[in-house]
Coordinates of C-alpha atoms in Angstrom, one line a residue:
M4 CA -27.5 -177.7 170.1
S5 CA -28.9 -177.2 173.6
A6 CA -31.5 -179.4 175.2
T7 CA -34.0 -176.5 175.1
A8 CA -33.3 -176.0 171.3
D9 CA -33.7 -179.7 170.7
L10 CA -37.0 -179.8 172.6
L11 CA -38.3 -176.7 170.8
L12 CA -37.4 -178.1 167.4
Q13 CA -39.4 -181.3 168.1
F14 CA -42.5 -179.1 167.5
F15 CA -41.3 -177.9 164.1
D16 CA -40.0 -179.5 160.9
D17 CA -36.9 -177.3 161.0
K18 CA -35.5 -173.9 162.0
S19 CA -37.2 -172.3 159.0
S20 CA -40.7 -173.4 160.1
L21 CA -39.9 -172.2 163.7
A22 CA -38.9 -168.8 162.3
H23 CA -42.1 -168.6 160.2
E24 CA -44.2 -169.4 163.3
A25 CA -42.3 -166.8 165.3
F26 CA -42.9 -164.2 162.5
Y27 CA -46.6 -164.9 162.2
S28 CA -47.1 -164.9 166.0
I29 CA -45.4 -161.6 166.4
M30 CA -46.9 -160.0 163.2
A31 CA -50.5 -161.2 163.5
P32 CA -51.6 -158.3 165.6
A33 CA -49.8 -155.9 163.3
F34 CA -51.7 -157.3 160.3
K35 CA -54.9 -156.9 162.3
W36 CA -54.2 -153.2 162.9
I37 CA -53.3 -152.7 159.2
A38 CA -56.7 -154.1 158.3
Q39 CA -58.4 -151.9 160.8
G40 CA -56.3 -148.9 159.9
L41 CA -58.2 -148.0 156.7
Q42 CA -61.7 -146.6 157.4
A43 CA -64.7 -146.8 155.2
D44 CA -64.2 -143.3 154.0
G45 CA -60.7 -144.1 152.9
T46 CA -58.9 -142.2 155.7
I47 CA -56.6 -143.8 158.3
N48 CA -58.0 -144.8 161.6
Q49 CA -55.6 -143.0 163.9
V50 CA -56.4 -145.0 167.0
A51 CA -55.9 -148.4 165.4
T52 CA -52.8 -147.2 163.6
I53 CA -51.3 -145.9 166.9
Q54 CA -52.1 -149.3 168.5
G55 CA -50.3 -151.1 165.7
V56 CA -47.3 -148.8 165.8
T57 CA -47.2 -149.1 169.6
Y58 CA -47.3 -152.9 169.3
L59 CA -44.4 -152.9 166.8
T60 CA -42.3 -150.6 168.9
E61 CA -42.9 -152.9 172.0
H62 CA -41.8 -155.9 169.9
S63 CA -39.1 -154.1 168.0
D64 CA -36.2 -156.3 169.1
S65 CA -38.0 -159.5 167.9
A66 CA -39.3 -157.9 164.8
Q67 CA -35.9 -156.5 163.8
K68 CA -34.3 -160.0 164.3
L69 CA -36.9 -161.5 162.1
F70 CA -36.6 -158.8 159.5
N71 CA -32.9 -159.6 159.2
I72 CA -33.8 -163.1 158.0
Q73 CA -33.6 -162.8 154.2
V74 CA -32.4 -166.2 152.9
G75 CA -34.1 -168.1 150.1
D76 CA -37.7 -168.5 150.9
D77 CA -37.2 -167.0 154.3
N78 CA -37.4 -163.4 153.5
F79 CA -39.6 -161.8 156.2
P80 CA -39.5 -158.2 155.0
R81 CA -40.8 -159.4 151.6
E82 CA -43.4 -161.5 153.4
Y83 CA -44.5 -158.6 155.5
Q84 CA -44.8 -156.5 152.4
R85 CA -46.7 -159.2 150.5
R86 CA -49.2 -159.6 153.4
T87 CA -49.6 -155.9 153.9
K88 CA -50.2 -155.4 150.2
Q89 CA -53.0 -158.1 150.2
I90 CA -54.7 -156.7 153.3
V91 CA -54.6 -153.1 151.9
Y92 CA -55.7 -154.2 148.4
D93 CA -58.7 -156.1 149.9
R94 CA -59.7 -153.1 152.1
L95 CA -59.3 -150.5 149.2
H96 CA -61.4 -152.8 147.0
Q97 CA -64.2 -152.5 149.6
I98 CA -63.9 -148.8 149.8
F99 CA -63.1 -147.4 146.3
R100 CA -64.4 -148.1 142.9
S101 CA -61.1 -148.0 141.0
T102 CA -59.6 -150.4 138.5
P103 CA -57.9 -153.5 139.9
K104 CA -54.6 -152.1 138.4
R105 CA -54.9 -148.8 140.2
L106 CA -55.9 -150.6 143.5
D107 CA -52.9 -152.9 143.1
Y108 CA -50.6 -150.0 142.5
V109 CA -51.7 -148.1 145.5
A110 CA -51.6 -151.2 147.7
E111 CA -48.1 -152.0 146.5
L112 CA -47.0 -148.4 147.3
Y113 CA -48.7 -148.6 150.7
A114 CA -46.9 -151.8 151.5
A115 CA -43.5 -150.5 150.3
D116 CA -44.1 -147.4 152.4
A117 CA -44.8 -149.5 155.4
I118 CA -41.5 -151.3 155.1
A119 CA -39.7 -148.0 154.5
T120 CA -41.3 -146.5 157.5
I121 CA -40.4 -149.4 159.7
N122 CA -36.8 -149.4 158.6
W123 CA -36.6 -145.6 158.9
Y124 CA -38.0 -145.7 162.4
W125 CA -35.5 -148.4 163.5
R126 CA -32.6 -146.3 162.3
Q127 CA -33.5 -143.2 164.3
D128 CA -31.2 -142.3 167.2
T129 CA -34.2 -140.6 169.0
P130 CA -37.3 -142.4 167.9
L131 CA -40.6 -140.6 167.5
S132 CA -43.5 -141.5 169.8
P133 CA -46.1 -143.8 168.1
A134 CA -48.4 -140.8 167.9
Q135 CA -45.8 -138.7 166.1
L136 CA -45.0 -141.5 163.7
V137 CA -48.7 -142.0 162.9
D138 CA -48.9 -138.3 162.2
F139 CA -46.2 -138.8 159.5
I140 CA -48.0 -141.9 158.2
I141 CA -51.4 -140.2 157.9
T142 CA -49.9 -137.1 156.2
S143 CA -48.0 -139.3 153.7
Y144 CA -51.1 -141.4 152.9
E145 CA -53.8 -138.7 152.8
K146 CA -51.7 -136.1 151.0
G147 CA -50.1 -138.5 148.6
L148 CA -51.2 -142.1 148.1
I149 CA -55.0 -141.6 148.5
K150 CA -55.0 -139.0 145.8
L151 CA -54.1 -141.7 143.3
L152 CA -57.5 -143.2 143.8

């Protein structure tokens, strides 16, 4: 290991804790925009969602590397999905008077859709602009998922 790596690992218990810190440092703003992305009327806040998508595209290389870590407890796509689901569930619970099961179902679909959208976006030869991708997201959500509530 290099001297830099040895020095860096002095601040963490192991490589796994370093990876977790990197994940949360990079994804914290994305989670903030997910929370701000659902408005009180149940629609998607286009501006906040574009900011979130722009942030993820600007940090795409780091995020893709972290999303490739899927070993044991270190499964960052699963962690992203779990955190997204909880944020969305909490927000939907504030907005809609639905049963907990229905809110859980929609939050699960929303989180799975977020992962699918990220993976789809990364596979594109000619990526969409953040505004174009958000248009896809809003259409999918408002014409599909929201109707379940």
